[in-house]
Amino acid sequence: MKLMLADYGVGNLHSIRKALELAGAEVEVVSDMSRLLGAKGMVFPGVGAFDATMERLLPVREQVRARLAAGVPALGICIGEQIMFEGSTEGKDPGLGVFPGRVERLPAEMLPHMGWNTVETVDPLFDGLEDHHFYFAHSYYGHPSDDSIVRGTTEYEGRRFPTVFRRYATYGFQFHPEKSGDEGLDLLKHFVAFAEGQQ
Amino acid sequence: MLAKRVIPCLDVKDGKVVKGKSFVNLKDVGYPPDLAAEYSKEGADEVVFLDITATRESRRTVLGLVKETAQKVFVPLTVGGGIRTAEDMHQALLAGADKVSVNSAAVSHPELISECAGRFGRQCVVVAIDAKRTAPGRWEVYTRGGSQPTGIDALKWAAEAEDRGAGEILLTSIDTDGQKDGYDIPLTKAVVDETSVPVIASGGCGSMEHIYQVFAQTDCSAALAASIFHYRECTVGRVHDYLRERGIEVR
């Protein structure tokens, strides 16, 4: 299974690339975002701020959204998940608009929400990983206008907020599977198998 | 619920992991990428990699070592030591660090914190503070590997660092560091009260009990330790079990 990994030009992709390879995928890093239009599967990594992440994607925003709406499997991680929404209070640029809703500041006293937390989910991607912790590092979160895209939630400071999303064959994780030890690698294996099943 | 983090720290000098008492009398304990990989496998919640001589000897962080470590470790990696400019931080991030800590340079040029937070996001900016007690309830910031007093009040500095964009504070007590007699509870408590970003307690860990105590007595987010892991006195997995049995949330 070949996945294209979007390189926004703002951070290192060593860990996510290596983790996807360990999960069984063949990874092609692309910095020319129009290449994504021919991808069999896409991964949007979690590095940078909202606008910096969208910058290279803006010219092909509509086409990428059309590919995702057509069912090309994709995974967005942290900021890569947030850009799936229509926009963010963190930035001025529009997102890809695959997930209905906007990205907002997490209502919490201590920010960033940083460290290992659990995800309550019944999504089949998490089979066998239900009670595990995953690594989070963020101050914003996706606030969907349609709850049917929410596939998992996390509790922080007594409130629950959505942390796993799916629409079409596009998944979004607020946490970093590539920084979540063996369980994170297992989850990426499940995603690679899912992407293969969509071909 | 958010878990408390247990973080092995690798103090690196001349490409090797060392451990010393109050930053002097350093002793060699291993090769950084190997130790980091081992800790990661044993369940470390994160690994901190500090090039302790970088500032003092005017040497930049050994990026090759960072790169090798980052390839083997699938938990977050924080890198610090000798970070003077936003470009230094950029280089460390490109080498594979998830977070970068700044210490002396942030004290002399506090705008470095906001510059880095603006460019890379505050979640990857860690401000390391080395503090020494001057009177009950008062601590002074030291820089240059704990050798240089600055006259700056540690609590005020912690609050300023947060205002300027620090995403986390790595707080080391010079008084307890290397003593293996427990963390500096009053200092940790005071800094946690003064700020609303995660605080990592550091300095003084000699046993699992000490890690339990700092979590039971303060609201710090993480505890950093070096020698108990380096000398194989226990593993992070055992510390997790010990904390879990005592009602502390761990992963």
XYZ file of N, CA and C in Angstrom, chain A residues 25 64 67 70 90 98 100 106 108 119 123 131 133 141 143 146-149 155 170 181 188 196 198:
75
model
N 3.360 0.327 5.261
C 3.079 1.138 4.071
C 4.370 1.502 3.343
N -8.342 18.521 -3.698
C -8.044 17.539 -2.652
C -9.343 17.149 -1.947
N -11.195 14.676 -3.999
C -10.624 13.322 -3.941
C -11.045 12.624 -2.642
N -14.548 11.643 -2.713
C -14.747 10.491 -3.599
C -14.327 9.184 -2.936
N -7.455 29.659 15.155
C -6.009 29.855 15.232
C -5.458 30.562 13.998
N -13.449 19.171 4.665
C -13.966 17.802 4.568
C -14.858 17.496 5.772
N -17.367 18.979 8.585
C -18.167 20.169 8.841
C -17.899 20.706 10.249
N -9.359 24.934 22.978
C -9.866 23.977 23.955
C -10.259 24.722 25.234
N -10.050 24.905 28.564
C -9.368 24.247 29.677
C -8.473 25.253 30.375
N -8.770 7.356 24.771
C -9.788 7.692 23.781
C -10.949 6.720 23.956
N -14.869 2.659 17.302
C -14.482 2.553 15.897
C -13.621 1.306 15.702
N -8.334 0.489 25.671
C -7.984 1.068 26.969
C -6.639 1.781 26.969
N -3.501 4.520 26.165
C -3.263 5.964 26.126
C -2.547 6.333 24.830
N -8.996 22.299 19.115
C -9.629 21.018 18.815
C -10.732 21.217 17.777
N -14.279 21.174 16.346
C -15.629 21.245 16.911
C -16.612 21.061 15.749
N -21.623 18.637 12.844
C -22.408 17.419 12.646
C -21.737 16.301 13.450
N -22.388 15.908 14.557
C -21.779 14.946 15.479
C -21.584 13.558 14.885
N -22.216 13.293 13.748
C -22.093 11.940 13.197
C -20.672 11.640 12.718
N -19.818 12.653 12.583
C -18.431 12.370 12.171
C -17.542 12.019 13.365
N -11.434 12.744 27.670
C -11.792 13.584 28.802
C -10.571 14.372 29.284
N -11.881 9.295 5.237
C -10.894 10.172 5.880
C -11.031 10.108 7.392
N 4.109 5.153 21.101
C 4.697 3.845 21.394
C 4.111 2.726 20.543
N -1.614 2.557 13.542
C -1.232 2.885 12.162
C -1.324 1.649 11.269
N -5.912 -0.155 2.536
C -5.796 -1.227 1.537
C -7.175 -1.749 1.161
N -9.865 -0.230 1.004
C -10.659 0.748 0.253
C -10.317 0.756 -1.239
